[in-house]
């Protein structure tokens, strides 16, 4: 029996810890994160507050748990936008290779790629006001060309294969062939890309929240926890270290998982590993 | 000079070779013949010590008395390229696409310290001239050369240091017949001139019959027969040699069912491709891949279309299947026009079998789903049990078991996959089947069985075949009439027997002369 790559196991474990924390936070958190009790401010770790409290007396563990919810939700929807719009565009471009449609789609992608993504995200949130929804939109738009390119690249090599010709002689149209033959065979590429975009989405959300353009108070978010801890980084370093380490571990976990998934899903690497 | 003695090889405990013994003399051409998986390439890789990971070899392989199997990697590096040269089947991937051919040939020379860069370049130029590339510059890149020219570059690199033994692993399998004849000629000349030995590995008995002094026949990791080529081919002492010999020139039993009623009419068809891009908005002149082709396929007939790669036969196939639009002329099937917009009912009358048994199926679908795919053409596709029954019927027609329905394509061998492809073509009960190099990728014995199956199906189901191939032997065996295509045009048409015995057009004559013949003196 072949064992799974360690990167997948470790990455999967890390990611599921944070996912579990986010899910649990819907049902139960140790302390209410909107409860500001100044008497409890800056408690050390241990005791009633497992990881201590911040300058407003909020429980850090609870904030990290609810923050995970925000981060994951933003990244998930952003990746969803990328896949939902990018993949059909990429498939359409590949199915009509060399046509005007292909050119329009791919040059449109280049146009989006030409802008630095965070700057545009800041622009969007600055124009439409800072909120989690706008952060999602800003991050999601930049996922579209990524998935469009991956889908088109994978699909182009498939379109030359004989089974696609066979499907065409069976009278199937481009849409049907793309859905039945192409999409399942590029799914592995898309899954791997999705984990990478997911981790980038988490980073982007943290960055936007850090500059105050992401989720707004009182909704906790990892990026804003970092920003709020900034002034006290010398007196109470744990306030910054905890969300920082959380972001690092989450992103690391997702990247490891992406690596591991690629090893498992790519038949060429699979053969090399056994 | 080379002496392999009871060589056995296992990869991850799976036995690959068993007690292989052979000797190659100085200046001799030794042919190693066998079908895929017989272990002929592994024998060569064992000689070169280029075995895959997990391979364990026993026995000995001696070059002038010293055992190669006990040598360290560093010692082998000194030998490879120096005393042992090797060329491979696929000249497209054997060369580095981003290095000039001059650099690739002189690389071997410099690694083995044959001189400074200018000296190595000079020798490389000389070697390239020797393999017949004097008109090609040292600064050319592989993509600027044809397949045959690339194989010549590989040969130049392999013989750069005058090796004692050149190993050629299926050197001409990927090439056209006329190119194949030239490359084989070149190899023969080099052996005589350089007093080098040649280990020629091939699946094609006809190639070794023309070339080799001695032959060894391999089957499932063992040498079943070896000796002087004429003796081996004449006496055929081992049943496997007989089987291989029979399969190579196999002639399926066919009856002539051809009627005069034309099913498919191709008239003056022209298919052009847009020219190469020459600027942002400019394109060069369009390329005519098919240039005024006309022919008719009669009911119950088997029509061959022969030509070398790039002659436009695949383009023509796609036009006949109604996949690509044509720019001139007319294609009619059953009296109705064929094209990308043809109705499904018409499409279901023309089905196709492709060459590559590995690329013809979506790897994620089960056989039932794959074979049933053309049902999409029917107004009311059969569902559930009815669909299963129809698929089972088609699988039985190609002599597969209906139980195979739930398997995935990777669970089948190349020959079985080709049977599945035929089953898929049969499922809508078409009248015309286009066979695009349908048996070219198969071993000779498998090919013979598929040809028998095709002949049998034709009789039972009153099918008409358009048989497209570069392989003259196969076309000779299965067709009634033949078309010879060159550079987009049909240059000769006629009854297969007539064309093969008395070719009229010079191109047909060249093709037939170039094809290796399996004749026993």
PDB file of C-alpha atoms in Angstrom, chain A residues 25 29 31-34 54 58-71 74 132 205 209 214-225 228:
ATOM      1  CA  UNK A  25     -16.782  29.243  16.569  1.00  0.00           C
ATOM      2  CA  UNK A  29     -16.443  30.316  21.737  1.00  0.00           C
ATOM      3  CA  UNK A  31     -15.749  34.208  25.527  1.00  0.00           C
ATOM      4  CA  UNK A  32     -17.883  36.646  23.584  1.00  0.00           C
ATOM      5  CA  UNK A  33     -15.612  38.628  21.254  1.00  0.00           C
ATOM      6  CA  UNK A  34     -17.799  41.728  21.336  1.00  0.00           C
ATOM      7  CA  UNK A  54      -5.987  42.154  24.432  1.00  0.00           C
ATOM      8  CA  UNK A  58     -11.281  40.388  24.682  1.00  0.00           C
ATOM      9  CA  UNK A  59     -10.277  36.739  24.735  1.00  0.00           C
ATOM     10  CA  UNK A  60      -7.540  36.145  22.118  1.00  0.00           C
ATOM     11  CA  UNK A  61      -8.422  32.489  21.503  1.00  0.00           C
ATOM     12  CA  UNK A  62     -12.033  33.430  20.767  1.00  0.00           C
ATOM     13  CA  UNK A  63     -10.901  36.212  18.460  1.00  0.00           C
ATOM     14  CA  UNK A  64      -8.575  33.872  16.564  1.00  0.00           C
ATOM     15  CA  UNK A  65     -11.410  31.364  16.168  1.00  0.00           C
ATOM     16  CA  UNK A  66     -13.888  33.910  14.854  1.00  0.00           C
ATOM     17  CA  UNK A  67     -11.102  35.489  12.777  1.00  0.00           C
ATOM     18  CA  UNK A  68     -10.508  32.107  11.112  1.00  0.00           C
ATOM     19  CA  UNK A  69     -14.168  32.171  10.091  1.00  0.00           C
ATOM     20  CA  UNK A  70     -13.710  35.555   8.389  1.00  0.00           C
ATOM     21  CA  UNK A  71     -10.455  34.609   6.678  1.00  0.00           C
ATOM     22  CA  UNK A  74     -13.372  35.554   2.336  1.00  0.00           C
ATOM     23  CA  UNK A 132     -15.683  42.111   3.974  1.00  0.00           C
ATOM     24  CA  UNK A 205      -7.593  39.322   3.363  1.00  0.00           C
ATOM     25  CA  UNK A 209      -7.771  44.057   7.157  1.00  0.00           C
ATOM     26  CA  UNK A 214     -11.255  44.391   5.189  1.00  0.00           C
ATOM     27  CA  UNK A 215     -13.750  43.174   7.751  1.00  0.00           C
ATOM     28  CA  UNK A 216     -14.858  46.046   9.974  1.00  0.00           C
ATOM     29  CA  UNK A 217     -15.003  46.140  13.773  1.00  0.00           C
ATOM     30  CA  UNK A 218     -16.383  44.504  15.771  1.00  0.00           C
ATOM     31  CA  UNK A 219     -15.954  41.466  13.448  1.00  0.00           C
ATOM     32  CA  UNK A 220     -12.556  40.052  14.447  1.00  0.00           C
ATOM     33  CA  UNK A 221     -10.030  39.353  11.751  1.00  0.00           C
ATOM     34  CA  UNK A 222      -6.442  38.176  11.884  1.00  0.00           C
ATOM     35  CA  UNK A 223      -5.114  41.122   9.930  1.00  0.00           C
ATOM     36  CA  UNK A 224      -6.746  43.701  12.172  1.00  0.00           C
ATOM     37  CA  UNK A 225      -5.582  41.891  15.306  1.00  0.00           C
ATOM     38  CA  UNK A 228      -4.210  46.651  16.769  1.00  0.00           C
TER      39      UNK A 228
END
